[in-house]
XYZ file of C-alpha atoms in Angstrom:
436
model
C 26.670 12.925 9.734
C 25.204 9.405 9.481
C 21.519 9.669 8.454
C 19.019 8.219 10.923
C 15.253 8.237 10.221
C 12.369 6.746 12.055
C 8.836 5.516 11.730
C 6.864 5.898 14.948
C 3.349 4.354 14.620
C 0.731 4.169 17.328
C -0.734 0.688 17.783
C -4.335 1.783 17.992
C -5.503 0.456 14.605
C -4.284 -1.137 11.369
C -1.410 0.142 9.264
C -2.982 3.013 7.216
C -1.739 3.655 3.670
C -0.700 7.148 4.846
C 1.453 5.640 7.617
C 2.878 3.108 5.189
C 3.894 5.912 2.849
C 5.594 7.812 5.783
C 7.452 4.567 6.630
C 8.385 4.116 2.980
C 9.746 7.595 2.547
C 11.829 7.315 5.762
C 13.110 3.928 4.551
C 13.999 5.192 1.101
C 15.827 8.236 2.454
C 17.825 6.144 4.972
C 18.763 3.514 2.376
C 19.603 6.152 -0.216
C 22.153 7.774 2.184
C 23.440 4.500 3.681
C 21.843 5.365 7.006
C 19.685 3.681 9.646
C 15.954 3.241 9.659
C 14.469 2.972 13.148
C 10.993 1.563 14.042
C 9.719 2.717 17.360
C 6.258 2.328 18.800
C 4.287 5.096 20.363
C 2.301 2.906 22.678
C 1.503 5.133 25.697
C -2.213 5.198 24.920
C -3.058 2.184 27.055
C -6.801 2.574 26.600
C -6.579 2.254 22.753
C -3.473 0.155 22.188
C -4.131 -3.430 21.063
C -1.821 -6.364 20.356
C -3.823 -6.964 17.176
C -2.995 -3.445 15.916
C 0.677 -3.897 16.905
C 0.865 -7.129 14.965
C -0.807 -5.503 11.989
C 1.825 -2.764 11.887
C 4.694 -5.173 11.970
C 3.200 -7.639 9.472
C 2.263 -4.857 7.118
C 5.824 -3.439 7.259
C 7.254 -6.868 6.622
C 4.870 -7.544 3.755
C 5.866 -4.331 2.064
C 9.498 -5.224 2.526
C 10.322 -2.236 4.668
C 12.908 -3.861 6.924
C 14.004 -1.785 9.862
C 17.482 -1.719 11.379
C 16.584 -0.943 14.981
C 13.378 -1.625 16.900
C 10.961 -4.545 17.379
C 12.904 -7.835 17.095
C 16.102 -6.093 16.104
C 17.240 -4.359 19.291
C 19.611 -1.433 18.962
C 21.844 0.861 20.931
C 19.106 3.387 21.779
C 16.286 1.203 23.148
C 13.903 0.449 24.468
C 11.925 1.188 21.345
C 8.416 1.141 22.939
C 7.458 4.434 24.504
C 5.678 2.511 27.300
C 9.032 1.262 28.484
C 10.776 4.648 28.385
C 9.211 6.547 31.355
C 12.596 6.790 33.215
C 14.052 8.521 30.133
C 11.173 11.021 30.068
C 11.422 11.687 33.879
C 15.117 12.387 33.437
C 14.611 14.951 30.698
C 11.630 16.464 32.449
C 13.978 17.213 35.380
C 16.277 19.100 33.011
C 13.327 21.363 32.030
C 12.415 21.813 35.705
C 15.913 22.748 36.737
C 16.075 25.264 33.925
C 12.768 26.832 35.015
C 11.062 25.918 31.699
C 8.117 24.136 33.262
C 5.612 25.170 35.877
C 2.730 23.436 37.621
C -0.842 24.238 36.659
C -3.720 22.404 38.394
C -1.521 19.301 38.903
C -0.293 19.269 35.287
C 2.999 20.706 34.147
C 3.244 23.266 31.345
C 6.258 24.063 29.177
C 7.096 27.744 29.131
C 7.446 28.871 25.581
C 10.004 31.562 24.708
C 8.018 34.474 23.483
C 9.701 34.964 20.112
C 9.086 34.088 16.439
C 10.202 30.508 15.653
C 11.175 29.786 12.039
C 11.622 26.291 10.712
C 13.256 25.410 7.392
C 11.211 22.406 6.182
C 12.805 20.292 3.488
C 9.539 20.080 1.636
C 7.292 22.958 2.732
C 10.032 25.620 2.825
C 10.253 28.314 5.519
C 7.455 28.478 8.069
C 7.355 30.945 10.974
C 5.162 30.812 14.046
C 5.062 33.950 16.192
C 5.047 32.926 19.924
C 4.833 36.509 21.090
C 1.089 36.325 21.087
C 0.307 34.213 24.114
C -3.418 34.124 23.297
C -2.683 32.126 20.122
C 0.194 30.037 21.526
C -0.507 29.342 25.205
C 2.180 27.358 27.120
C 1.574 23.664 26.428
C 1.159 20.788 28.909
C 4.057 18.366 28.700
C 3.104 16.301 31.791
C -0.458 15.475 32.749
C -1.718 15.499 36.334
C -1.511 11.646 36.414
C 2.207 11.830 35.639
C 1.958 10.693 32.040
C 3.663 12.699 29.326
C 2.114 14.184 26.187
C 3.085 13.357 22.577
C 5.132 16.450 21.975
C 7.493 15.887 24.841
C 8.071 12.171 24.429
C 8.454 12.598 20.640
C 11.215 15.096 21.120
C 12.963 13.050 23.826
C 12.900 9.889 21.695
C 14.210 11.718 18.631
C 16.959 13.331 20.767
C 18.083 10.079 22.459
C 17.827 7.960 19.326
C 19.919 10.554 17.456
C 17.307 10.967 14.711
C 18.768 13.248 11.960
C 15.659 13.580 9.687
C 12.029 13.571 10.657
C 9.911 12.750 7.624
C 6.219 12.849 8.562
C 2.749 13.905 7.410
C 1.899 17.514 6.801
C -0.688 17.371 9.582
C 2.279 17.606 12.014
C 3.697 20.724 10.398
C 2.310 23.061 13.075
C 3.701 20.882 15.838
C 7.293 21.383 14.701
C 7.790 24.896 16.108
C 6.752 23.530 19.527
C 9.316 20.697 19.048
C 12.064 23.117 18.067
C 11.473 25.057 21.270
C 11.691 21.856 23.295
C 14.964 20.818 21.605
C 16.419 24.228 22.352
C 15.324 24.093 25.990
C 16.825 20.598 26.379
C 20.118 21.916 24.969
C 20.109 19.585 21.977
C 20.220 20.160 18.222
C 17.000 19.497 16.380
C 16.732 17.058 13.499
C 15.861 18.319 9.995
C 12.194 18.148 9.210
C 10.311 17.264 6.035
C 6.524 17.270 6.024
C 5.004 15.300 3.226
C 1.589 16.090 1.589
C -1.698 14.587 2.743
C -3.360 11.768 0.778
C -6.869 12.677 -0.444
C -9.677 10.510 -1.863
C -10.391 10.748 -5.606
C -13.120 13.320 -4.816
C -10.674 15.566 -2.912
C -11.797 14.688 0.629
C -9.237 13.688 3.225
C -8.578 9.931 3.331
C -9.945 8.352 6.479
C -9.456 4.945 7.986
C -12.686 3.667 6.489
C -12.023 4.680 2.927
C -11.203 2.389 -0.055
C -7.475 1.570 -0.114
C -6.792 2.886 3.424
C -5.812 -0.375 5.139
C -2.573 -1.961 4.019
C -3.674 -5.314 5.412
C -6.469 -5.486 2.798
C -4.152 -5.281 -0.173
C -2.834 -8.899 -0.159
C -6.405 -10.171 0.313
C -7.539 -8.160 -2.709
C -4.831 -9.699 -4.928
C -2.176 -6.961 -4.855
C 1.457 -7.882 -4.648
C 3.783 -6.009 -2.287
C 6.202 -4.507 -4.877
C 3.255 -2.932 -6.760
C 1.801 -1.406 -3.574
C 5.159 0.029 -2.594
C 5.548 1.418 -6.104
C 2.107 2.998 -5.992
C 2.340 4.610 -2.634
C 5.734 6.015 -3.526
C 4.033 7.945 -6.333
C 1.574 9.480 -3.815
C 3.366 12.747 -3.319
C 6.715 11.973 -4.905
C 7.711 12.363 -8.568
C 10.515 10.555 -10.272
C 10.944 13.613 -12.583
C 10.599 11.387 -15.610
C 7.895 9.530 -17.589
C 8.799 6.318 -15.743
C 6.258 5.021 -13.257
C 7.118 1.395 -12.623
C 9.920 0.816 -10.113
C 11.296 -1.936 -7.851
C 12.134 -1.079 -4.265
C 15.803 -0.898 -5.153
C 15.123 1.490 -8.047
C 13.041 3.684 -5.731
C 15.944 3.868 -3.308
C 18.189 4.975 -6.158
C 15.759 7.635 -7.504
C 14.278 8.995 -4.222
C 14.962 12.509 -2.974
C 13.072 14.834 -0.701
C 13.496 17.568 -3.309
C 11.227 15.586 -5.584
C 8.426 15.364 -2.937
C 5.457 17.445 -3.997
C 4.055 20.237 -1.933
C 0.374 19.745 -3.025
C -1.836 16.854 -1.629
C -1.774 13.486 -3.421
C -4.945 11.852 -4.705
C -5.507 8.167 -4.200
C -6.593 6.577 -7.501
C -7.752 2.912 -7.120
C -7.663 2.359 -10.894
C -4.016 3.567 -11.033
C -3.172 1.266 -8.158
C -4.622 -1.706 -10.027
C -2.803 -0.745 -13.198
C 0.518 -0.501 -11.363
C -0.197 -3.965 -9.861
C -0.839 -5.309 -13.408
C 2.542 -4.010 -14.553
C 4.286 -5.786 -11.646
C 2.406 -9.038 -12.359
C 3.697 -8.902 -15.935
C 7.219 -8.651 -14.553
C 6.871 -11.840 -12.559
C 8.251 -15.040 -13.928
C 5.402 -17.332 -15.101
C 6.153 -19.746 -12.256
C 5.963 -16.997 -9.690
C 2.663 -15.761 -11.045
C 1.183 -19.246 -11.022
C 2.315 -19.780 -7.422
C 1.003 -16.335 -6.265
C -2.400 -16.894 -7.820
C -2.832 -20.428 -6.373
C -4.381 -19.409 -2.954
C -7.020 -17.243 -4.680
C -7.960 -20.185 -7.050
C -8.107 -22.638 -4.160
C -10.179 -20.259 -2.051
C -12.667 -19.982 -4.913
C -13.294 -23.673 -4.656
C -11.577 -24.485 -7.952
C -9.376 -27.546 -8.357
C -5.661 -26.817 -8.181
C -4.478 -29.931 -10.041
C -2.182 -30.861 -12.782
C -4.097 -28.693 -15.223
C -3.721 -25.543 -13.063
C -0.236 -24.305 -14.058
C -0.998 -24.264 -17.776
C -4.368 -22.762 -17.231
C -3.167 -19.958 -14.912
C -0.310 -19.071 -17.313
C -2.884 -18.221 -19.946
C -4.280 -15.261 -18.014
C -1.060 -13.733 -16.627
C -1.326 -10.841 -19.148
C -5.120 -10.470 -18.763
C -5.574 -9.777 -15.037
C -4.811 -6.702 -12.909
C -5.205 -8.442 -9.568
C -4.487 -11.981 -8.439
C -8.116 -11.954 -7.097
C -9.342 -11.783 -10.715
C -7.587 -15.080 -11.662
C -10.387 -17.498 -10.396
C -13.060 -15.741 -12.566
C -10.679 -15.607 -15.549
C -9.907 -19.310 -15.510
C -12.823 -20.992 -13.661
C -14.359 -22.230 -16.911
C -11.192 -24.112 -17.660
C -11.070 -25.948 -14.340
C -14.793 -26.551 -13.703
C -17.892 -27.191 -15.754
C -20.097 -25.022 -13.553
C -19.479 -21.448 -14.561
C -21.471 -18.264 -15.104
C -22.317 -16.815 -18.492
C -21.954 -13.113 -19.189
C -25.604 -11.969 -19.995
C -24.355 -9.344 -22.488
C -22.237 -11.969 -24.322
C -25.162 -14.349 -24.488
C -27.491 -11.632 -25.883
C -24.899 -10.759 -28.527
C -24.872 -14.465 -29.586
C -28.642 -14.498 -29.693
C -28.468 -11.576 -32.091
C -26.761 -13.900 -34.611
C -29.648 -15.856 -36.077
C -27.339 -18.535 -37.486
C -25.411 -19.184 -34.214
C -27.671 -21.916 -32.835
C -27.418 -24.165 -35.928
C -23.764 -23.382 -36.490
C -22.840 -24.363 -32.947
C -24.813 -27.648 -33.175
C -23.162 -28.431 -36.449
C -19.712 -27.672 -35.022
C -20.369 -30.003 -32.124
C -21.000 -32.834 -34.575
C -17.953 -31.918 -36.685
C -15.727 -31.808 -33.552
C -16.996 -35.242 -32.530
C -16.083 -36.571 -36.008
C -12.576 -35.193 -36.166
C -10.127 -38.132 -36.634
C -7.571 -36.590 -34.228
C -8.077 -33.717 -31.717
C -5.669 -30.831 -31.423
C -6.027 -27.062 -30.956
C -5.049 -26.425 -34.560
C -7.335 -29.119 -35.932
C -10.252 -27.682 -33.978
C -9.617 -24.082 -35.048
C -9.364 -25.218 -38.594
C -12.678 -27.058 -38.290
C -14.439 -23.921 -37.043
C -13.560 -22.292 -40.417
C -14.659 -25.389 -42.341
C -17.975 -25.610 -40.504
C -18.707 -21.947 -41.063
C -17.761 -22.174 -44.770
C -20.070 -25.163 -45.278
C -22.958 -23.125 -43.897
C -22.151 -20.170 -46.163
C -20.871 -18.083 -43.184
C -17.553 -16.478 -42.423
C -15.277 -18.052 -39.773
C -15.521 -14.894 -37.687
C -19.310 -15.284 -37.372
C -18.673 -18.541 -35.538
C -15.560 -17.639 -33.469
C -17.432 -15.443 -30.975
C -20.332 -17.852 -30.324
C -17.847 -20.638 -29.772
C -15.907 -18.562 -27.252
C -19.096 -17.727 -25.319
C -20.264 -21.337 -25.447
C -16.992 -22.681 -24.085
C -16.137 -19.952 -21.524
C -19.250 -17.930 -20.902
C -17.284 -14.754 -21.683
C -16.732 -12.446 -24.644
C -12.979 -12.215 -23.961
C -10.184 -14.184 -22.391
C -7.377 -16.506 -23.464
C -6.700 -17.306 -27.146
C -9.474 -19.611 -28.501
C -6.871 -22.211 -29.580
C -5.604 -22.414 -26.029
C -9.162 -22.935 -24.677
C -9.820 -25.657 -27.290
C -6.597 -27.445 -26.515
C -6.965 -27.339 -22.673
C -10.661 -28.286 -22.558
C -10.244 -31.214 -24.996
C -12.735 -32.738 -27.442
C -15.248 -34.189 -24.984
C -15.817 -30.929 -22.978
C -15.928 -28.784 -26.118
C -18.579 -31.020 -27.741
C -20.698 -31.124 -24.604
C -20.529 -27.291 -24.054
C -21.320 -26.456 -27.667
C -24.391 -28.803 -27.599
C -25.625 -27.522 -24.304
C -25.230 -23.830 -25.213
C -26.771 -24.343 -28.682
C -29.798 -25.981 -27.062
C -30.099 -23.007 -24.620
C -30.367 -20.394 -27.356
């Protein structure tokens, strides 16, 4: 049996991280088994569908690298792949139900007649679940066609899965109770049902259910915030799936190799923004320096900083210091522009050093008098200036860093001295000394 999975989003809003994870798990499972990954669009809700939401789904999928085999822009043998174009298909299968006496009219709508028996499903994640349809008060016959002739989700979902020969339905746990209804429909239509796997919900850090407005919910926000796609894919894969090892950082190909439904957790996953940023940092560290420099460039330009001949060397300094590309401008701004902010805590710490003001002024003069300027010569001079004043070099290092960068941490001081050059270093040391 050739594996066929599908992701079936509704274009009524942006691509949610929960939807992206569903797409990812379907993609990984299909790729792992050499199967087919289908993207179809559940766009029958005309009142809420928007082109903007549709575009957001496709662009989000492409950004994540979850390329589909059939669907939008790809075609396929089982199209059309938009539910809005499939009414004839639904009408045809509705007639099958009517001929079999499995539907009846009720106030203009049509209801599906459940078989009054227990229905057991064997879920690949949740295990065995049974719903008893003998109690009609708990399980009333469901509407499959509304009075206006449109069809409900349960019916079109089953028909699409049937016609598109879907073998495995991997979807959110919130659909778990829908599955017995779908099994009854498959049985009534005389078709084998796919295998089902319901993956756990994603919760906020406080344990509440993640909504569309919560931090980290919108996939479209991740690139703007400075995340890179491989890191986001890696992170959402860990929301409900365990590699069964201590490893946590994976490429998409490595995820395909490691993924299995048996390793999907039964309990809800908690979204951890700090963990997401950490995973992103690990992926930034794996980038080639040139790739990091290129990826950070738009963020630096958007911050109004010059992206000139100095930029590549400057950006390379902070590759191991930042978690997000959006942090790069603040990390390197002082190296590209003279107008930068000072960290108040760092300044207060310098003020606590009574000798700092005079030491910085003396160092400015000594820097100006150096016969030749280099990072090594400047670092050596810091030690000499401190020694001449009866201080330890370490007592001067921190004030110099703050004077030149406004920060208490950052790139190596030698790199800062070399990139800024003599003129800027002297000017900044004097200005900061006078401000103390």
